[in-house]
Coordinates of C-alpha atoms and ligand atoms in Angstrom, one line a residue:
X1 CA 84.1 -16.3 51.0
X2 CA 81.2 -18.0 53.0
X3 CA 79.2 -21.1 52.1
X4 CA 77.6 -20.9 48.8
X5 CA 76.6 -24.6 48.5
X6 CA 77.2 -26.6 45.4
X7 CA 76.9 -24.3 42.3
X8 CA 75.1 -25.8 39.4
X9 CA 74.3 -24.7 35.8
X10 CA 71.0 -23.8 34.5
X11 CA 70.1 -24.8 30.9
X12 CA 68.8 -21.5 29.2
X13 CA 68.8 -22.8 25.6
X14 CA 69.7 -26.3 24.1
X15 CA 73.0 -27.2 25.5
X16 CA 73.7 -23.7 26.7
X17 CA 74.2 -23.3 30.4
X18 CA 74.6 -20.6 32.7
X19 CA 76.1 -20.6 36.3
X20 CA 75.6 -17.4 38.2
X21 CA 78.2 -17.0 40.9
X22 CA 77.3 -15.2 44.1
X23 CA 80.5 -13.5 44.5
X24 CA 80.2 -10.4 42.4
X25 CA 77.1 -11.9 40.7
X26 CA 79.3 -12.9 37.8
X27 CA 78.2 -15.3 35.1
X28 CA 80.1 -18.4 33.7
X29 CA 78.6 -20.0 30.5
X30 CA 78.9 -23.5 29.0
X31 CA 78.3 -24.4 25.5
X32 CA 78.4 -28.0 24.8
X33 CA 79.1 -29.3 21.2
X34 CA 79.6 -32.8 19.9
X35 CA 83.3 -32.8 20.7
X36 CA 84.0 -30.0 23.1
X37 CA 82.6 -27.9 25.8
X38 CA 83.3 -24.3 25.6
X39 CA 83.4 -22.4 28.9
X40 CA 82.9 -18.5 28.5
X41 CA 84.6 -16.8 31.6
X42 CA 86.2 -18.6 34.5
X43 CA 85.4 -16.7 37.7
X44 CA 87.8 -14.9 40.0
X45 CA 89.7 -17.5 42.1
X46 CA 91.2 -20.9 42.1
X47 CA 88.7 -22.1 44.5
X48 CA 85.8 -20.7 42.5
X49 CA 87.4 -22.4 39.4
X50 CA 87.4 -25.7 41.2
X51 CA 83.7 -25.3 41.9
X52 CA 83.0 -24.2 38.3
X53 CA 84.9 -27.2 37.1
X54 CA 82.8 -29.7 39.3
X55 CA 79.7 -28.0 37.8
X56 CA 80.9 -28.4 34.3
X57 CA 81.7 -32.0 35.0
X58 CA 78.1 -32.5 36.2
X59 CA 77.0 -31.5 32.8
X60 CA 79.7 -32.8 30.3
X61 CA 82.8 -35.0 30.5
X62 CA 84.0 -33.4 27.0
X63 CA 87.4 -31.6 26.8
X64 CA 87.2 -27.9 27.2
X65 CA 88.1 -24.8 25.5
X66 CA 87.9 -21.4 27.3
X67 CA 86.7 -18.0 26.1
X68 CA 87.4 -14.9 28.3
X69 CA 85.0 -12.0 27.5
X70 CA 87.7 -9.4 28.9
X71 CA 90.6 -9.1 31.0
X72 CA 89.0 -8.4 34.5
X73 CA 89.9 -11.0 37.2
X74 CA 86.2 -12.1 37.8
X75 CA 86.3 -13.5 34.2
X76 CA 89.5 -14.9 33.7
X77 CA 91.2 -15.8 37.0
X78 CA 89.9 -19.4 36.9
X79 CA 91.8 -20.1 33.4
X80 CA 94.4 -21.9 35.1
X81 CA 92.4 -24.5 36.9
X82 CA 90.2 -25.1 33.8
X83 CA 93.2 -25.3 31.6
X84 CA 95.0 -27.8 33.8
X85 CA 91.9 -30.0 33.7
X86 CA 92.0 -30.0 30.0
X87 CA 95.5 -30.3 28.6
X88 CA 96.5 -28.0 25.9
X89 CA 93.3 -26.0 26.4
X90 CA 92.9 -23.2 23.9
X91 CA 92.0 -20.0 25.7
X92 CA 90.4 -17.5 23.5
X93 CA 89.9 -13.8 23.9
X94 CA 89.9 -10.5 22.1
X95 CA 93.5 -9.4 21.2
X96 CA 93.5 -6.3 23.5
X97 CA 92.5 -8.4 26.4
X98 CA 95.0 -11.0 25.8
X99 CA 97.7 -8.3 25.6
X100 CA 96.5 -6.6 28.6
X101 CA 96.8 -9.8 30.5
X102 CA 100.2 -10.8 29.0
X103 CA 101.9 -7.3 29.5
X104 CA 100.2 -5.8 32.4
X105 CA 99.3 -8.9 34.4
X106 CA 101.1 -8.5 37.6
X107 CA 100.5 -4.8 37.9
X108 CA 96.6 -5.5 37.5
X109 CA 96.7 -8.3 40.1
X110 CA 98.3 -6.1 42.6
X111 CA 95.9 -3.2 41.8
X112 CA 92.9 -5.5 42.4
X113 CA 94.6 -7.0 45.6
X114 CA 94.8 -3.5 46.9
X115 CA 91.3 -2.6 45.9
X116 CA 89.8 -5.3 47.7
X117 CA 92.0 -5.7 50.6
X118 CA 90.0 -2.9 52.9
X119 CA 86.7 -4.6 52.3
X120 CA 87.1 -8.2 51.1
X121 CA 90.4 -9.2 52.4
X122 CA 89.8 -13.0 51.8
X123 CA 88.9 -12.3 48.1
X124 CA 92.2 -10.0 47.9
X125 CA 94.3 -12.7 49.2
X126 CA 92.8 -15.4 46.9
X127 CA 93.3 -12.9 44.1
X128 CA 96.9 -12.5 45.0
X129 CA 97.5 -16.2 44.9
X130 CA 96.2 -16.9 41.4
X131 CA 98.5 -18.0 38.9
X132 CA 97.2 -16.0 36.0
X133 CA 97.0 -17.9 32.7
X134 CA 96.6 -15.6 29.9
X135 CA 94.7 -16.3 26.5
X136 CA 96.5 -18.3 24.0
X137 CA 94.3 -17.8 21.1
X138 CA 93.1 -14.4 20.0
X139 CA 90.1 -12.6 18.1
X140 CA 90.8 -9.7 16.0
X141 CA 87.0 -8.9 15.0
X142 CA 85.4 -12.4 14.5
X143 CA 86.6 -16.0 14.9
X144 CA 84.4 -19.2 14.3
X145 CA 85.1 -22.4 16.3
X146 CA 83.6 -25.7 15.4
X147 CA 82.9 -27.5 18.9
X148 CA 81.5 -30.7 17.0
X149 CA 78.3 -30.1 15.1
X150 CA 77.9 -26.6 16.4
X151 CA 79.6 -23.3 15.4
X152 CA 80.7 -20.8 18.1
X153 CA 81.0 -17.4 16.8
X154 CA 83.4 -14.9 18.7
X155 CA 82.7 -11.4 17.8
X156 CA 84.3 -8.0 18.9
X157 CA 81.9 -5.4 18.2
X158 CA 83.8 -2.4 19.5
X159 CA 84.6 -0.9 22.9
X160 CA 82.3 -0.7 25.9
X161 CA 82.8 -1.9 29.5
X162 CA 86.3 -2.5 28.5
X163 CA 87.7 -3.5 25.1
X164 CA 85.4 -6.6 25.8
X165 CA 81.9 -7.2 27.3
X166 CA 78.9 -5.0 27.0
X167 CA 75.8 -5.7 29.1
X168 CA 75.4 -5.9 32.8
X169 CA 72.3 -6.5 34.7
X170 CA 71.6 -6.2 38.5
X171 CA 73.7 -3.2 39.0
X172 CA 74.9 -0.2 37.2
X173 CA 77.6 -0.8 34.5
X174 CA 81.1 -0.8 35.7
X175 CA 82.8 2.2 33.9
X176 CA 86.3 2.0 35.6
X177 CA 88.1 0.6 32.3
X178 CA 85.1 1.6 30.0
X179 CA 84.8 3.7 26.8
X180 CA 81.5 5.5 27.5
X181 CA 81.4 7.4 24.2
X182 CA 81.9 4.2 22.1
X183 CA 79.8 1.9 24.2
X184 CA 76.3 2.7 22.9
X185 CA 77.4 2.4 19.2
X186 CA 79.0 -1.0 20.1
X187 CA 75.6 -2.1 21.8
X188 CA 73.9 -1.0 18.7
X189 CA 76.0 -3.6 16.8
X190 CA 75.0 -6.2 19.4
X191 CA 71.3 -5.2 18.9
X192 CA 71.7 -6.2 15.1
X193 CA 72.3 -9.7 16.5
X194 CA 69.6 -10.0 19.0
X195 CA 66.0 -11.0 18.1
X196 CA 62.9 -11.1 20.5
X197 CA 63.6 -14.8 21.3
X198 CA 67.4 -14.4 22.0
X199 CA 68.7 -14.9 25.5
X200 CA 71.6 -12.4 26.2
X201 CA 73.8 -13.6 29.1
X202 CA 75.3 -10.3 30.7
X203 CA 78.8 -10.4 32.3
X204 CA 77.0 -10.0 35.7
X205 CA 73.3 -10.6 36.8
X206 CA 70.4 -12.5 35.4
X207 CA 69.8 -13.6 31.7
X208 CA 68.3 -10.8 29.8
X209 CA 66.4 -10.1 26.4
X210 CA 66.2 -7.6 23.8
X211 CA 64.0 -5.1 25.7
X212 CA 66.7 -5.0 28.5
X213 CA 69.5 -4.5 26.0
X214 CA 67.4 -1.8 24.3
X215 CA 66.9 -0.1 27.5
X216 CA 70.6 -0.3 28.3
X217 CA 71.6 1.2 25.1
X218 CA 69.2 4.1 25.6
X219 CA 70.7 4.9 28.9
X220 CA 74.3 4.7 27.6
X221 CA 73.4 6.8 24.7
X222 CA 71.9 9.3 27.2
X223 CA 74.9 9.4 29.3
X224 CA 77.3 9.8 26.2
X225 CA 75.4 12.8 25.1
X226 CA 75.5 14.4 28.5
X227 CA 79.2 13.7 28.7
X228 CA 79.5 15.5 25.1
X229 CA 77.4 18.4 26.3
X230 CA 79.1 18.7 29.6
X231 CA 82.6 18.8 27.9
X232 CA 81.6 21.5 25.6
X233 CA 80.0 23.5 28.3
X234 CA 83.0 23.1 30.5
X235 CA 80.8 21.4 33.3
X236 CA 82.4 19.7 36.2
X237 CA 81.9 15.8 36.3
X238 CA 79.8 16.2 39.4
X239 CA 77.4 18.6 37.7
X240 CA 77.0 16.3 34.9
X241 CA 76.6 13.1 37.1
X242 CA 73.6 14.9 38.8
X243 CA 71.6 14.6 35.6
X244 CA 73.0 11.1 34.5
X245 CA 71.4 7.7 34.5
X246 CA 73.1 4.8 36.6
X247 CA 73.4 6.5 39.7
X248 CA 75.9 9.2 40.9
X249 CA 78.9 7.1 41.7
X250 CA 78.8 5.0 38.4
X251 CA 77.9 8.1 36.3
X252 CA 80.8 10.2 37.7
X253 CA 83.3 7.5 36.7
X254 CA 81.8 7.3 33.3
X255 CA 82.0 11.1 32.9
X256 CA 85.7 11.2 33.9
X257 CA 86.4 8.5 31.6
X258 CA 84.5 10.3 28.8
X259 CA 86.2 13.6 29.4
X260 CA 89.6 11.6 29.2
X261 CA 88.5 10.2 25.9
X262 CA 87.5 13.6 24.5
X263 CA 90.6 15.1 25.4
X264 CA 92.6 12.2 23.9
X265 CA 94.1 10.9 27.4
X266 CA 92.9 7.3 26.8
Ligands
ZN301 ZN1 84.7 -6.4 34.0

């Protein structure tokens, strides 16, 4: 994976820290309460999770709980390492993400191994070696956790990138498991929670703000309309992608997902 140097958290709000990992530009967040540290997402591999744990321990010695934003490996494959470091650790996720990891864990692990083997063989081997620990606490629509003088609210606002995270910076949103027709409305629900002073930590990339989320919402809305119109006109995904935001490759994936959604296939 190359030398990345010691990874450290940056404090972006009082006792809220973000670690942006160079592999896949993915974010892990640490929220420190009076009794517990909550780690949101745990990176891709056991080696990365060991680095993450060292960075956490440079900030707090508190026992940990884990929150997974969604079931993709880059957000939850470090669960086992962090859970082992904090005995009996609660691992929270939306019920769909937890069920996917429980029921389809080995199939997904193999699919990701095969996806990365041609281009990133080291990462592929590390993914295959992970002992995947699924969430043991689930969120239906909203759960509140007291981490010691501080309440952490976990909310599921709807489907988007998956049945989980919603905003991505630094690269086009990843549409492979997405619900492009639902995504704009879910981001609208997120916008109700965001004020001009709110820091929004995306799944990937740098910390963003209200303006960024609004702009991404507008692009997702444009894409959803193009998908609906293209479906009504019988247009090919490639023809629709030529007019769509986010670049041809990402748009093409989104349009195929959207057509599948409209025809009831997903
Ligand atoms: Zn993802």
